[in-house]
Short mmCIF file of C-alpha atoms in Angstrom, two decimals:
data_model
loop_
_atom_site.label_atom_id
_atom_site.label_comp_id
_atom_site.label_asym_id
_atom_site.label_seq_id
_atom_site.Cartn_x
_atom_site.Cartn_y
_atom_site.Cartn_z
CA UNK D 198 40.53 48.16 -33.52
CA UNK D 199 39.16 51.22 -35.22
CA UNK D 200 41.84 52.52 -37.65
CA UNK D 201 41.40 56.35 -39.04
CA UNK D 202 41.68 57.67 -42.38
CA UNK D 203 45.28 59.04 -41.04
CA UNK D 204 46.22 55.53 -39.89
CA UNK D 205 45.94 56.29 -36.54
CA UNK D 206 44.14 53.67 -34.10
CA UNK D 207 41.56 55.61 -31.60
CA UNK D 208 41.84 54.95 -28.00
CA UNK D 209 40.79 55.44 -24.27
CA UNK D 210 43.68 56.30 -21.97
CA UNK D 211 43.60 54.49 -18.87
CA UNK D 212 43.50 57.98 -17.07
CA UNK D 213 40.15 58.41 -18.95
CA UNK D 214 38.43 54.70 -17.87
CA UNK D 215 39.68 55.49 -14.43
CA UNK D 216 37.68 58.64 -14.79
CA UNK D 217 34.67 57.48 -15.63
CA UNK D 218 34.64 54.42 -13.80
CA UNK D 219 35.21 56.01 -10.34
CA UNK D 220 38.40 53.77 -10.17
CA UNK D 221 42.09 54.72 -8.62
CA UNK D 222 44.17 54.85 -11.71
CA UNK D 223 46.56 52.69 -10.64
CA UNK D 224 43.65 50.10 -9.84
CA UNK D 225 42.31 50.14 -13.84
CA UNK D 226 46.64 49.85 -14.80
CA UNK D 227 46.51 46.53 -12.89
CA UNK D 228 43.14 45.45 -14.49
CA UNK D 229 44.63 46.01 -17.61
CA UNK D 230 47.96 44.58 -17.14
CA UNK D 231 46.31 41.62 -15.47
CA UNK D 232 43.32 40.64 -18.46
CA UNK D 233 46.15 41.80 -21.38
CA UNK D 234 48.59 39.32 -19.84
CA UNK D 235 45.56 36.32 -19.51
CA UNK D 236 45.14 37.01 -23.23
CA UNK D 237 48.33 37.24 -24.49
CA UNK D 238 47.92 40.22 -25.85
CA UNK D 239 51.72 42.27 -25.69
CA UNK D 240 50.67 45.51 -23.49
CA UNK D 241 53.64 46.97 -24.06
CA UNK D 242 52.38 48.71 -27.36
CA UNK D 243 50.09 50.02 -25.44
CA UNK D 244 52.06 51.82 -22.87
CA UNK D 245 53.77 54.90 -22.24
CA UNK D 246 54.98 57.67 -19.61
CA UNK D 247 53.36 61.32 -19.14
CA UNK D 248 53.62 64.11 -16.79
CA UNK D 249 50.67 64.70 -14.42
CA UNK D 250 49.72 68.12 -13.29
CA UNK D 251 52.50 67.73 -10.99
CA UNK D 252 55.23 67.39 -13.24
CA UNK D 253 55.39 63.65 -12.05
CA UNK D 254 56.37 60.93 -14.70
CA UNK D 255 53.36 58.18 -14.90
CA UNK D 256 52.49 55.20 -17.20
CA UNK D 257 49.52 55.51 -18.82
CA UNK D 258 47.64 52.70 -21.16
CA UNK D 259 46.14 53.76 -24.46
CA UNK D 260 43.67 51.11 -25.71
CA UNK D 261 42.12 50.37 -28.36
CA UNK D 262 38.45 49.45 -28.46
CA UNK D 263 38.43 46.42 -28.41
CA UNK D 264 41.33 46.03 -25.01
CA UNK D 265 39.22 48.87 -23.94
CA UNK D 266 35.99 47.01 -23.52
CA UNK D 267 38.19 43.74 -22.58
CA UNK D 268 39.36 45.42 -19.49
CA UNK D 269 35.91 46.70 -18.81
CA UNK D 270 33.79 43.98 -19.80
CA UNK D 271 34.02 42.39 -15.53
CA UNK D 272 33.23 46.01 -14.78
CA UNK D 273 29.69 47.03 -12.96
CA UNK D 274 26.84 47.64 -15.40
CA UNK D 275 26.79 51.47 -15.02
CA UNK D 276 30.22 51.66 -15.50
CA UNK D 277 30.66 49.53 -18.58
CA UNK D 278 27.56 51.75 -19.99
CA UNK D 279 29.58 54.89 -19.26
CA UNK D 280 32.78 53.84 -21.17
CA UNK D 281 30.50 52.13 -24.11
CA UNK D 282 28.57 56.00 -24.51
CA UNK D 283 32.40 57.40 -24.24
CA UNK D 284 33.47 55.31 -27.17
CA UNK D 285 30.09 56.76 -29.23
CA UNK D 286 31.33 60.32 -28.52
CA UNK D 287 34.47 59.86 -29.78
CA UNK D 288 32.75 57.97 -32.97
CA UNK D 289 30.11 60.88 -33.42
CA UNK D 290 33.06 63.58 -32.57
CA UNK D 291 35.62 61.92 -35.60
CA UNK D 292 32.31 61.93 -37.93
CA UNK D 293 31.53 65.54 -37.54
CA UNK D 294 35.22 66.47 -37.23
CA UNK D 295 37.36 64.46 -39.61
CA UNK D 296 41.32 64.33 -39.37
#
């Protein structure tokens, strides 16, 4: 897990691997609720509710790096590539742009 100087952990909303994975949403929730639960890893903490563009209430997973590429790792090739070059933006983004 990458901690920040703030002591914030950075993570990939479930929205956002669903994105660039060309996956239904709530397709990547039940890869991640399926692989946390095989690990024993609580996904509660990782879980919480936001509005949509419609207003709509909807669970969304933030994850860590390392749950991130967990979920991802049984993923196609291309797909795994695009979350891995996702993560390095978000490195190269907090390096040039420090909280």
């Amino acid at each position: 897990m990458q901690e920040l100087m703030n002591g914030t952990i950075q993570t990939m909303s479930s929205i956002k691997i669903s994105e660039l994975t060309n996956k239904n949403h709530s397709d990547v929730k039940k890869d991640i609720r399926r692989i946390l639960e095989e690990c024993e890893i609580d996904m509660r903490k990782f879980s919480h509710v936001s509005k949509n563009h419609q207003n709509q209430s909807v669970e969304v997973y933030n994850l860590p790096e390392r749950e991130c590429m967990l979920v991802v790792a049984g993923y196609s090739a291309k797909y795994r590539l695009a979350i891995i070059d996702e993560w390095r933006m978000l490195r190269d983004e907090l390096e040039i742009n420090p909280i």
